[in-house]
Coordinates of C-alpha atoms in Angstrom, one line a residue:
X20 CA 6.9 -21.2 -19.0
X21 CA 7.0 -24.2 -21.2
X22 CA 11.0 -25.7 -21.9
X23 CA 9.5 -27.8 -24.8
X24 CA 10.5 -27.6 -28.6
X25 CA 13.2 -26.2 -30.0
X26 CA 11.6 -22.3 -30.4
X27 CA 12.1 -22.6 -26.6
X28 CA 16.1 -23.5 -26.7
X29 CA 16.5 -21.3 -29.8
X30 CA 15.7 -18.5 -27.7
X31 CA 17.6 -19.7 -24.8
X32 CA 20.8 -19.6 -27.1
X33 CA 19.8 -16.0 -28.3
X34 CA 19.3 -14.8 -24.8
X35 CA 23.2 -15.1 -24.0
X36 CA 23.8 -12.8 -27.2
X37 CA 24.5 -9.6 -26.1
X38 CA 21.9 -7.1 -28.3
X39 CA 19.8 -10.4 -30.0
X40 CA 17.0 -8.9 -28.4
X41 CA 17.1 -5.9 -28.4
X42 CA 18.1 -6.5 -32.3
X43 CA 15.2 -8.6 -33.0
X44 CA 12.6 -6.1 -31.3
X45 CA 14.2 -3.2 -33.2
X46 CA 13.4 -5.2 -36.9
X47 CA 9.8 -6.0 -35.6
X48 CA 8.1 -3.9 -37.8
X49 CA 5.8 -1.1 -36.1
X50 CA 7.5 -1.1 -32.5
X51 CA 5.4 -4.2 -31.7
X52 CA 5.6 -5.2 -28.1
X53 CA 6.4 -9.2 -27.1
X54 CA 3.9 -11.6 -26.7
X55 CA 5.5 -12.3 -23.3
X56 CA 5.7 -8.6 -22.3
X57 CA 3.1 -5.7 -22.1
X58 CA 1.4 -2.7 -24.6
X59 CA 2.3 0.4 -24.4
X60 CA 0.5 1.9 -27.0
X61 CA -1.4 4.4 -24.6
X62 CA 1.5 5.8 -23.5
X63 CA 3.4 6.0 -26.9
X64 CA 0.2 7.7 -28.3
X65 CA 0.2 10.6 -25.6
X66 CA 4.0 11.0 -25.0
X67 CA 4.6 13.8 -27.5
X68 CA 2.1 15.6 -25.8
X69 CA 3.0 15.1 -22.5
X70 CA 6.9 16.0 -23.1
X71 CA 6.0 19.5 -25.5
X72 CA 3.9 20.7 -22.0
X73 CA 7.0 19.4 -19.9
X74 CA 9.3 21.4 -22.5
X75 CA 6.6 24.6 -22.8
X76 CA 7.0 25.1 -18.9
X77 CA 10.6 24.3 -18.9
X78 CA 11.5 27.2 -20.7
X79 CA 9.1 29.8 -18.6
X80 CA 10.6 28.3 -15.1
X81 CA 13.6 29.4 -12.8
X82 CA 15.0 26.9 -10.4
X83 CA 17.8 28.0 -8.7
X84 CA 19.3 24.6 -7.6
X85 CA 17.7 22.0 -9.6
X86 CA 17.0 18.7 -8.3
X87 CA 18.7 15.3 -9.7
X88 CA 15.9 12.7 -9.6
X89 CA 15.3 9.3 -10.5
X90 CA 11.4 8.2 -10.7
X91 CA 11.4 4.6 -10.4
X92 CA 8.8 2.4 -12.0
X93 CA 7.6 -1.2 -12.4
X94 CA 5.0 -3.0 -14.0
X95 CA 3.1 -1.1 -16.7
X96 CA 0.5 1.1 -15.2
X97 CA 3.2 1.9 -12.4
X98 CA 5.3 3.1 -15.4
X99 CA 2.7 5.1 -16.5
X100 CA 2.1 6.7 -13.7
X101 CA 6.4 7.2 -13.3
X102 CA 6.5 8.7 -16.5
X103 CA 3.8 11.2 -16.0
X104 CA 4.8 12.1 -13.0
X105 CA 8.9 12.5 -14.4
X106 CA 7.5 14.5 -17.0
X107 CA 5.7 16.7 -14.3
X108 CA 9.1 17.3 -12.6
X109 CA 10.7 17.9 -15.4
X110 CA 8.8 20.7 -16.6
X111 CA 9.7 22.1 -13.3
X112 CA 13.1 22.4 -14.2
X113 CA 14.2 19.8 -12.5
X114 CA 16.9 16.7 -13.8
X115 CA 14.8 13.4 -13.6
X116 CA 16.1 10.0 -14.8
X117 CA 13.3 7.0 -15.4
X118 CA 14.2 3.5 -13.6
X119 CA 12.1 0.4 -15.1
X120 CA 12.5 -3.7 -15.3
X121 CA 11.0 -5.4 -18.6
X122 CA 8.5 -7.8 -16.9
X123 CA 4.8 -8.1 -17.3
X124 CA 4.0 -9.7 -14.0
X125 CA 6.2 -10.6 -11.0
X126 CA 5.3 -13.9 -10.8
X127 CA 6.1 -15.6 -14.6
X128 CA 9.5 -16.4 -15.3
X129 CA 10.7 -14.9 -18.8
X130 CA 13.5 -15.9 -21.0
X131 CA 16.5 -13.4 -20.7
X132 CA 16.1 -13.3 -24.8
X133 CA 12.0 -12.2 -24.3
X134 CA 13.4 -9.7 -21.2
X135 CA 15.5 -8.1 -23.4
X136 CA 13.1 -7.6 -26.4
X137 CA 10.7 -6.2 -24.0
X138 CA 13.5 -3.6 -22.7
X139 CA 14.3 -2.4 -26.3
X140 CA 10.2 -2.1 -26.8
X141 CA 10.0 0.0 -23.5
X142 CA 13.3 2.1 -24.3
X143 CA 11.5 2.5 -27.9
X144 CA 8.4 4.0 -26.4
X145 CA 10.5 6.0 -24.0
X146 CA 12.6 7.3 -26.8
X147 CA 9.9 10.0 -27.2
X148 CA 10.7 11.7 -24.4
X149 CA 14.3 11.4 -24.0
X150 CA 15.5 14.9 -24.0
X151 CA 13.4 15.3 -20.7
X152 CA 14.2 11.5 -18.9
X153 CA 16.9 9.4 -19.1
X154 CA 15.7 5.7 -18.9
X155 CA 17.3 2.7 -17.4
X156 CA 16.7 -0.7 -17.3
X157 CA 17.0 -1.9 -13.9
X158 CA 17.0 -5.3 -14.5
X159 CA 20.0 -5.8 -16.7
X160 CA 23.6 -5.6 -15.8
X161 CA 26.0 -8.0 -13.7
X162 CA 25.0 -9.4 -10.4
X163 CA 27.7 -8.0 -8.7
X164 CA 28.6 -8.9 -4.9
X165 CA 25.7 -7.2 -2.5
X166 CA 26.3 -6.4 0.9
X167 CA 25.8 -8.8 3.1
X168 CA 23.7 -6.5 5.3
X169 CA 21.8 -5.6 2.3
X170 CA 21.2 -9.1 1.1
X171 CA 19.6 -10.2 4.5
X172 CA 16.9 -7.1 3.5
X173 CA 16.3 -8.5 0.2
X174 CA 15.7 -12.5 1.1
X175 CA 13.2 -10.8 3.7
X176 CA 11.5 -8.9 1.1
X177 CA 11.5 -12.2 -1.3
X178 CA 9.7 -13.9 1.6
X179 CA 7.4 -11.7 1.7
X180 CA 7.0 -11.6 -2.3
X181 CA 6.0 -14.9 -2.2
X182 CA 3.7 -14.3 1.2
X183 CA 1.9 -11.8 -0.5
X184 CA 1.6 -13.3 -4.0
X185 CA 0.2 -16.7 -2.2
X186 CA -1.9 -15.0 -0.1
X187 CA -0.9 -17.1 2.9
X188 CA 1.9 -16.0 5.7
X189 CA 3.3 -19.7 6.3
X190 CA 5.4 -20.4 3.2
X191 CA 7.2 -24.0 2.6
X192 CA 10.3 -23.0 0.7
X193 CA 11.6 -26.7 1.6
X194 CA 8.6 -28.9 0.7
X195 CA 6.3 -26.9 -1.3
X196 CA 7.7 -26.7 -5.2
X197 CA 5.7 -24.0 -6.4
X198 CA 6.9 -21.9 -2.8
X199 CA 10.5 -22.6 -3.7
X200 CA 10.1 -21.5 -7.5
X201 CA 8.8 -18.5 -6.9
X202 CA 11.4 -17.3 -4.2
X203 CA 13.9 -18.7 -6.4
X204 CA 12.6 -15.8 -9.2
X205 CA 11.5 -12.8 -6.6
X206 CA 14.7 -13.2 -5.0
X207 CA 16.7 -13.1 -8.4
X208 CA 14.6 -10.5 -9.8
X209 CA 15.1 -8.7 -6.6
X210 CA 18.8 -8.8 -6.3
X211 CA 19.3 -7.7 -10.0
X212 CA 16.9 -4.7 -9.0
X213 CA 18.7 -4.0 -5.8
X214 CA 22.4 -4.5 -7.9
X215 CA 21.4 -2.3 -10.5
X216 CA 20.0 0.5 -8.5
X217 CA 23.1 0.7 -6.3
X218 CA 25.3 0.9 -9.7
X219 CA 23.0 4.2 -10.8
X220 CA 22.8 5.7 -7.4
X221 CA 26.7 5.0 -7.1
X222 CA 27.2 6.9 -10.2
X223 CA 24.5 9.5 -10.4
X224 CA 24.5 11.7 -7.3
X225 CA 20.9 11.9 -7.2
X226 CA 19.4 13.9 -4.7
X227 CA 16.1 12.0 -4.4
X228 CA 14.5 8.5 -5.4
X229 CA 10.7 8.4 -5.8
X230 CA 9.5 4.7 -5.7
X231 CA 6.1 3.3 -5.5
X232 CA 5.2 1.4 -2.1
X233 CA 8.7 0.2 -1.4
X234 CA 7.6 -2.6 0.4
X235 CA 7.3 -5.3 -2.2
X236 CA 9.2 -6.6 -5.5
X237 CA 11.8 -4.4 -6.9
X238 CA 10.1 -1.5 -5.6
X239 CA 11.1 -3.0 -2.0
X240 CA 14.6 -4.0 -3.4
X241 CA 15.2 -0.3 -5.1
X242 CA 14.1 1.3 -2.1
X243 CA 16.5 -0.8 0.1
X244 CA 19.1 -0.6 -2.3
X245 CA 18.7 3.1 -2.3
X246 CA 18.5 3.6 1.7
X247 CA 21.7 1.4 2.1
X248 CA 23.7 3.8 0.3
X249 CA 21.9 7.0 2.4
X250 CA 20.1 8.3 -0.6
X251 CA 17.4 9.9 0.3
X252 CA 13.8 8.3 -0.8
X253 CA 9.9 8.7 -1.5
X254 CA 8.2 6.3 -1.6
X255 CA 4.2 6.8 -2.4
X256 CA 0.7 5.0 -2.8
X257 CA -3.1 5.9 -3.3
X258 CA -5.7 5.3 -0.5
X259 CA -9.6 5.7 -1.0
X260 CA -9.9 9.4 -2.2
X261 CA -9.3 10.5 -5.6
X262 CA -6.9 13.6 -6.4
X263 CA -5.0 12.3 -3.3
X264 CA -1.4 10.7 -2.5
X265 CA 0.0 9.3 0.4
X266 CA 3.9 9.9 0.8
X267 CA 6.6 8.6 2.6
X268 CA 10.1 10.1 3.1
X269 CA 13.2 7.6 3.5
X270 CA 10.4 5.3 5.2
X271 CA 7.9 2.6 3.4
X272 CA 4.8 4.6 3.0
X273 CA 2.7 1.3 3.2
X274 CA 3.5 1.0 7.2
X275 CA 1.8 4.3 6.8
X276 CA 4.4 6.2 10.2
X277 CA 2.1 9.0 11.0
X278 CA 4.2 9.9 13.8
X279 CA 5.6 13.2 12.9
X280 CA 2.4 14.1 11.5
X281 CA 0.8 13.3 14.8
X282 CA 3.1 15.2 16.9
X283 CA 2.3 18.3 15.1
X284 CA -1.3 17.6 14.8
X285 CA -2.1 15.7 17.7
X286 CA -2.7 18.6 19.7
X287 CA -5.2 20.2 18.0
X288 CA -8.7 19.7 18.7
X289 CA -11.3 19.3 16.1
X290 CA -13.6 22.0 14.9
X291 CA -17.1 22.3 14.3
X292 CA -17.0 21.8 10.9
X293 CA -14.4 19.2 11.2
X294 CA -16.6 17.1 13.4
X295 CA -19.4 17.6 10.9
X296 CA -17.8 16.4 8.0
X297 CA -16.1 13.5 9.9
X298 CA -19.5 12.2 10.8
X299 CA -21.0 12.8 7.4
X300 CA -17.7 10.5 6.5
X301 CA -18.6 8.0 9.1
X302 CA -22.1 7.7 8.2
X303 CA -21.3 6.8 4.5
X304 CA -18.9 4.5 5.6
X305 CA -21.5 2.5 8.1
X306 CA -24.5 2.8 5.5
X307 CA -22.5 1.4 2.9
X308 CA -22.5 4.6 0.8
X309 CA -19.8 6.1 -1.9
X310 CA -19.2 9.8 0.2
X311 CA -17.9 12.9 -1.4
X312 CA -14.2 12.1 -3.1
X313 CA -13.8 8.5 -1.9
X314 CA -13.5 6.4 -4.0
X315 CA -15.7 3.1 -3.0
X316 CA -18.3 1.6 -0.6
X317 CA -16.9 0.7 2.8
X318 CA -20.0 -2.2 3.5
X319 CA -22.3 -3.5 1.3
X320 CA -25.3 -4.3 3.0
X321 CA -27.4 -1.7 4.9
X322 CA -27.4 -1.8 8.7
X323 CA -30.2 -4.0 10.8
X324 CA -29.8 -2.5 13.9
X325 CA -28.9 -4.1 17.2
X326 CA -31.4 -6.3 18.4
X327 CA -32.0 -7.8 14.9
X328 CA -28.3 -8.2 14.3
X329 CA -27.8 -10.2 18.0
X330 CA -31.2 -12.3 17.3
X331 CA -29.5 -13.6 13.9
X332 CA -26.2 -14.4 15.6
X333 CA -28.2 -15.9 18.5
X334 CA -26.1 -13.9 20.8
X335 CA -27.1 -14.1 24.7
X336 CA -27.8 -11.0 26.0
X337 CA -25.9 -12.2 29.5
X338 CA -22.6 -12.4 28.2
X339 CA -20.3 -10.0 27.1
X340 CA -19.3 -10.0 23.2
X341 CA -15.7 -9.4 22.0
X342 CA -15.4 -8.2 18.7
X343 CA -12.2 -9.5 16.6
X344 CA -12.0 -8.0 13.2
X345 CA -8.9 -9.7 10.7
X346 CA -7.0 -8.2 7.9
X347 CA -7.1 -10.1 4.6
X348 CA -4.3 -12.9 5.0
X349 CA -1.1 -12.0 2.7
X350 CA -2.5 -8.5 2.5
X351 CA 0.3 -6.1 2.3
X352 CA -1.0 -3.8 5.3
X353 CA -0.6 -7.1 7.5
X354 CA 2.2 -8.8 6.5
X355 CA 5.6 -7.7 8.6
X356 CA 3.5 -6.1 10.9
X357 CA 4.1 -8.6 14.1
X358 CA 4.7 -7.2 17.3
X359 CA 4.9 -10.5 19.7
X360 CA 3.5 -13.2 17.3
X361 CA 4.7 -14.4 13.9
X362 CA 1.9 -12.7 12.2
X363 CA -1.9 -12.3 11.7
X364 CA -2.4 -15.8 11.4
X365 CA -0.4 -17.0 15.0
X366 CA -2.5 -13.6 16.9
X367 CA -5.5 -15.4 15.3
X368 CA -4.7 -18.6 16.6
X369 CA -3.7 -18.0 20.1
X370 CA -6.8 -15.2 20.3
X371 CA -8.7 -18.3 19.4
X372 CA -7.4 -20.5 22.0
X373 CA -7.9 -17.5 24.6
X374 CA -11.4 -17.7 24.1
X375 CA -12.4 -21.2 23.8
X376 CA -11.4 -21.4 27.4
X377 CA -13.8 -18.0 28.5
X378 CA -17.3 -20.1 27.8
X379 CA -18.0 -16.6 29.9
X380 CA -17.5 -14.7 27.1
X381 CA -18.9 -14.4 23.4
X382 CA -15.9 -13.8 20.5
X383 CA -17.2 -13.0 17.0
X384 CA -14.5 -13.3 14.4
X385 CA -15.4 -10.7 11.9
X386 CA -13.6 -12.1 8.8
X387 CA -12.7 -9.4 6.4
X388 CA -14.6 -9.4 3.1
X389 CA -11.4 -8.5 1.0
X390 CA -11.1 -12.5 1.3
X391 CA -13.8 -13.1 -1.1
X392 CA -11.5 -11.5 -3.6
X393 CA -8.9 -14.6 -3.3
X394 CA -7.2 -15.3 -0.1
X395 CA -4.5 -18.4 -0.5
X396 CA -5.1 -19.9 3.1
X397 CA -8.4 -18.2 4.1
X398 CA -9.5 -17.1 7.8
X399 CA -12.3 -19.8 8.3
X400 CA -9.3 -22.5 7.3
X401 CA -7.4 -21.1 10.1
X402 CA -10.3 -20.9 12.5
X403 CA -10.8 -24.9 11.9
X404 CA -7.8 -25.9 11.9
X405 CA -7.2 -23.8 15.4
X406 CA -10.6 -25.8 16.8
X407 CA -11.5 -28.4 14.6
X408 CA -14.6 -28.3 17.1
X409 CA -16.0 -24.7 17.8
X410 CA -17.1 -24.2 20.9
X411 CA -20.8 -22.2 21.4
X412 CA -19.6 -18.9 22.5
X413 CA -17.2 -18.4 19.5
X414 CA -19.1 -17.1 16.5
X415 CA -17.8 -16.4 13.2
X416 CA -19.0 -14.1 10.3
X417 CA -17.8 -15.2 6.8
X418 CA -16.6 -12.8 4.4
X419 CA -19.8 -13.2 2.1
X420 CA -21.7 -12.5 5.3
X421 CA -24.6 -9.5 4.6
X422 CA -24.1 -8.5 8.1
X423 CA -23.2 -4.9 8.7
X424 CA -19.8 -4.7 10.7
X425 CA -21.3 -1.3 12.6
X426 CA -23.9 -3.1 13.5
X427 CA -21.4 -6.0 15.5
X428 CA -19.2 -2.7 16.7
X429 CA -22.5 -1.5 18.1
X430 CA -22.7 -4.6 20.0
X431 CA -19.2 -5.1 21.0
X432 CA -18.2 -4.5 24.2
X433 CA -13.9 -5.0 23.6
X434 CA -12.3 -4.7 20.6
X435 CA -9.6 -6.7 19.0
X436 CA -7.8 -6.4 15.5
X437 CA -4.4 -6.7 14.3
X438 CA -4.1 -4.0 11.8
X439 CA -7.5 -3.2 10.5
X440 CA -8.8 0.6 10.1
X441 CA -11.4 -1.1 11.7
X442 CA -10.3 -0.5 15.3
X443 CA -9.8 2.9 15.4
X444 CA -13.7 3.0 14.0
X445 CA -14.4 0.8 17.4
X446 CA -12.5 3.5 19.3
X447 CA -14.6 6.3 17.9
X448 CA -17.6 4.3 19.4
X449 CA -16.4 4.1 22.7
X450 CA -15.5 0.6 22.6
X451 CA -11.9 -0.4 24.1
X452 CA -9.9 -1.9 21.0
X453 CA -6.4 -3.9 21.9
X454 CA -4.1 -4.4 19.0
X455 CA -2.2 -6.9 17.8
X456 CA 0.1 -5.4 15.2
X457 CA 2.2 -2.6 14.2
X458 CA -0.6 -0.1 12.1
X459 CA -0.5 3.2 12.5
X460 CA -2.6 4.4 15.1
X461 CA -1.4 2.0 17.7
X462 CA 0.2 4.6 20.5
X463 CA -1.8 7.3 19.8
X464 CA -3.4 7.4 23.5
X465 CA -6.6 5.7 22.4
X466 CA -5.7 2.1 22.2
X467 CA -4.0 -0.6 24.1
X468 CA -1.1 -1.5 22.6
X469 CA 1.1 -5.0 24.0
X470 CA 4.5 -5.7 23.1
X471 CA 4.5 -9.2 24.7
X472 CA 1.9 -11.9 24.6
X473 CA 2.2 -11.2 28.6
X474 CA 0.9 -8.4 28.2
X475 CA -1.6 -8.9 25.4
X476 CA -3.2 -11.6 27.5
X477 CA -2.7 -9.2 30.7
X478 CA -5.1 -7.1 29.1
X479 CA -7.4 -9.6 27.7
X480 CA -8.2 -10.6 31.7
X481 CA -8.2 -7.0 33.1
X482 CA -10.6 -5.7 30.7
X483 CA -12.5 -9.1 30.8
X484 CA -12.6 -9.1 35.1
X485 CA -14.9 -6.4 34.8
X486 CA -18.7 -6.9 33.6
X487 CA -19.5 -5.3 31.7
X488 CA -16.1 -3.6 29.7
X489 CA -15.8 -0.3 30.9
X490 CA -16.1 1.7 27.5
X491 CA -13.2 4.4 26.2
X492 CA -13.7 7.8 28.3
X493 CA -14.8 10.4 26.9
X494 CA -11.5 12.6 26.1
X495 CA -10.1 9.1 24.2
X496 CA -13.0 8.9 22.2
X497 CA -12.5 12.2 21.0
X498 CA -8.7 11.8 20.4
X499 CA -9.8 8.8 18.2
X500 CA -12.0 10.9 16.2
X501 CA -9.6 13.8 15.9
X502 CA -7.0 11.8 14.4
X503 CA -9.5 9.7 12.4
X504 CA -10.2 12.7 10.4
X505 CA -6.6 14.2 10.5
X506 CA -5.6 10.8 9.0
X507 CA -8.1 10.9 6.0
X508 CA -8.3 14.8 5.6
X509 CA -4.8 15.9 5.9
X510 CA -2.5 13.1 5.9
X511 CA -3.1 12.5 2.0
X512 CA -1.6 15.6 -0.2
X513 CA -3.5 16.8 -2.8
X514 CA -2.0 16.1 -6.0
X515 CA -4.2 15.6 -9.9
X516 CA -3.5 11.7 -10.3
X517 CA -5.1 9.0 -8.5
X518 CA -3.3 5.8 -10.1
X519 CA -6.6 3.2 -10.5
X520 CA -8.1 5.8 -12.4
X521 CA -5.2 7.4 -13.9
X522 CA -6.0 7.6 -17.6
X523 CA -9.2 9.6 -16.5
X524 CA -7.7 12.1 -14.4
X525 CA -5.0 13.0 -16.9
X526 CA -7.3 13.4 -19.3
X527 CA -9.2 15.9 -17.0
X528 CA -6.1 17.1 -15.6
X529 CA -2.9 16.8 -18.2
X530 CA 0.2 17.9 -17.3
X531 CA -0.2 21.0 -19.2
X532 CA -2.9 22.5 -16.7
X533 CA -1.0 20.9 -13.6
X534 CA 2.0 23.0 -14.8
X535 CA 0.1 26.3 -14.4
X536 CA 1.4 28.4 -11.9
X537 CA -2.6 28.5 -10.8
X538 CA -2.7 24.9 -10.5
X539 CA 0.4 23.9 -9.2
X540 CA -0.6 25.8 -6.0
X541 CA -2.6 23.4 -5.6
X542 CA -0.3 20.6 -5.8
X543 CA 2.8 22.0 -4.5
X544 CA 3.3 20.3 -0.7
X545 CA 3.0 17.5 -3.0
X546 CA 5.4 18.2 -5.6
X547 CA 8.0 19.9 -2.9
X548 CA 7.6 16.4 -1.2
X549 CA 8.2 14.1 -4.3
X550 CA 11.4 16.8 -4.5
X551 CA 13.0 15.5 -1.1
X552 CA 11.7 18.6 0.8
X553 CA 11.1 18.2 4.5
X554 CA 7.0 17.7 4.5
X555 CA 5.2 19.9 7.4
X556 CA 2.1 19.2 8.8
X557 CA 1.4 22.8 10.9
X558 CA -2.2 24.0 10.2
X559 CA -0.8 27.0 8.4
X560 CA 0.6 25.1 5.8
X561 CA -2.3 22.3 5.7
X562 CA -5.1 25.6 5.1
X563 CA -3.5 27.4 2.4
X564 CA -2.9 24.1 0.5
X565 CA -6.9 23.0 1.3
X566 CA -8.0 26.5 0.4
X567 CA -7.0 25.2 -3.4
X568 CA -10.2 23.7 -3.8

């Protein structure tokens, strides 16, 4: 953001104005939104419509003990999303308010004067459906005093703001400028998020709070904010498959705690048709193929088999191969997931180290190919600057590498990933997998899982002292494959809005037809758990919500 010229200062001097900006948005003609903030004219355009179906089914419903909710929402096709989704509940009978913060990104500072313009555009839009939603800008407001247990949460989540907009998990808040700026401005933005939640949720008795992720930005801050004072929370994100949600209640649905759903699934084994459909999955995902309602290609290069795969790697036949697959650095499914190191990046290292000293031994570091898309202090960095010299038996596959990673899991003898999906796909194959991270499969009986670096190396040596690895047993591979497809069948709910290709699906599916009693059958586990309801994972409940389709 440029502090040159007098526009600049101008503006500066306005921003301290209580209602400048909201008076000068309010005399642009046409609603326009500010140059510094976002368009909602897609919204605006199909807000009428959306709030007549809310008010159509609000008048044909009975609820006997409503639910107060506030649907929070950031960034604009987050707030989208929140409004659809508000207006969903709302036509349910239910009493939702509409949380929102005026900025376009989370990484641009804005003048408090261009902030407040944007709020008075967004409030504008939002005016259409105001007999249904409530909305609130949760970035305005004082910065009153936050607890100090509170505040320790939200310098954390800053941290990781900045971890996960750099794309890098060392951060130099004391030497490196552009570091320090932006934790200056996530923390800021954060606290005003966390302060003016707390002041709503103080005030509003609200039985739920639905937030998106809740483990970065103000999402993160609201969703602290909110489990501080004991409200209850959802937090939700979208995987692979379309017409599909994962939810989270009064947890961060990005650590993904299948726990619960586990214990009441864990003990049931797969069925025929189960186990044919799982390897119809599994067959996509190794060829490289889109498969049924998932949404995109898992490799992109066909598999060369075995032998061809070990010629090209000039891999000796002799010697063992341990197979070490990484997460994308900064990725949010990696960072503050450390167990016994201080992160993705330190397991890398020290697995590094392990293995330059086991000539005995062949390592391939599989480096994920998410880091083609941008990764702020990339794998193969961290592999040199761990051994400057790489020593013979250490091999490692680029991300822009065509090889196939089933084919190196077909050559692997032990597994080793941090948080990659990745290793419960070695598990199905029979290969041991050791973990080096918290994901969420690690203690399901099918993996080893350290807590120390004792023990992590304890295993490294046991598995190693025998040639070769003795693979998974047969009742471990099975448990792998069971809760492989319990994870991707029944762990997501079905509900009509997938969030990258929102705009499409509401179109196909507006609110209008989700409303119908028909339809909302479909939806409901869904819906009840948005509501705050406990979610239950028995079979009985999980068939007659599949037999929707």
């Amino acid at each position: 953001m440029s502090t040159g010229g007098g526009r600049y200062w101008f503006k500066q001097a306005l921003g301290g104005l209580p209602f400048a900006g909201d008076l000068a948005q309010w005399l642009r003609p046409g609603n326009q939104y500010p140059t510094s903030g976002y368009n909602l004219d897609r919204l605006a355009a199909v807000l009428p419509e959306w709030v007549q179906a809310a008010q159509l089914s609000c008048c044909t419903v009975e609820v006997k003990k409503p639910r107060r909710v506030l649907v929070v929402a950031f960034l604009r096709w987050w707030l989208e999303y929140g409004c659809a989704l508000g207006l969903l509940l709302s036509g349910l009978g239910h009493h939702v308010d509409l949380g929102f913060v005026p900025y376009r990104n989370w990484v641009d500072p804005v003048q408090k004067f261009d902030s407040r313009r944007q709020a008075a555009y967004i409030r504008r839009v939002l005016a259409a459906a105001r007999d249904l939603m409530t909305a609130y800008d949760l970035s305005a407001g004082p910065l009153n005093e936050i607890p100090k247990a509170l505040l320790q949460q939200i310098e954390k989540l800053s941290k990781i703001d900045v971890q996960y907009t750099r794309q890098r998990e060392t951060l130099y808040l004391d030497t490196d400028g552009k570091d320090r700026d932006l934790y200056k401005l996530r923390l800021s933005r954060n606290l005003a998020a966390a302060g003016a939640t707390r002041r709503l949720l103080e005030r509003g008795e609200y039985d739920v709070v639905i937030i998106p992720n809740g483990s970065i930005f103000e999402f993160g801050a609201s969703y602290r904010a909110a489990r501080h004072l004991g409200v209850p929370v959802v937090t939700y994100e979208f995987g692979e498959q379309r017409e599909r949600v994962w939810l989270a209640q009064n947890a961060e649905i990005m650590l993904q705690d299948t726990s619960a759903f586990w214990e009441a699934r864990g003990q049931t084994s797969l069925s025929a048709e189960e186990r044919k459909i799982l390897k119809e999955l599994y067959r996509a995902r190794r060829s490289g193929h889109v498969w049924a309602n998932f949404g995109r290609r898992w490799q992109h290069s066909q598999r060369q088999g075995t032998n061809s795969t070990r010629e090209s790697l000039s891999l000796d036949p002799s010697r063992q191969v341990v197979l070490l697959c990484t997460n994308v650095v900064g990725d949010s499914l990696a960072l503050g997931r450390q167990i016994f190191t201080e992160g993705m990046v330190d397991w890398l290292s020290m697995t590094l180290k392990y293995f330059s000293e086991r000539p005995d031994v062949q390592l391939i570091v599989r480096v994920h190919p998410g880091e083609l898309n941008g990764a702020g202090d990339p794998s193969v960095d961290i592999i040199r600057r761990t051994l400057p010299e790489l020593p013979e038996n250490i091999i490692v596959v680029p991300p822009e590498s065509q090889i196939n990673t089933y084919d190196l899991v077909s050559l692997a003898n032990l597994g080793l990933v941090y948080t990659t999906t990745v290793g419960m796909e070695m598990a199905m194959a029979g290969v041991p997998v050791i973990i080096g991270g918290w994901t969420h499969y690690r203690g399901k009986g099918f993996t080893s899982d350290p807590s120390t670096q004792e023990e992590y190396y304890g295993m490294l040596n046991q598995f190693l002292a025998t040639a070769p690895v003795r693979p998974l047993k047969r009742s471990q591979v099975e448990l792998a494959e069971q809760y492989a497809y319990r994870f991707f069948f029944e762990y997501p709910l079905l509900f009509p809005w997938h969030l990258v290709d929102f705009w499409k699906d509401i179109a196909a599916r507006p609110i209008a037809m989700a409303l119908q009693p028909d339809r909302l059958t479909r939806y409901q586990r869904a819906v009840d758990a948005f509501l705050g309801m406990p979610l239950e994972w028995d079979r009985e409940v999980i068939s007659k919500n599949e037999e929707q389709y």
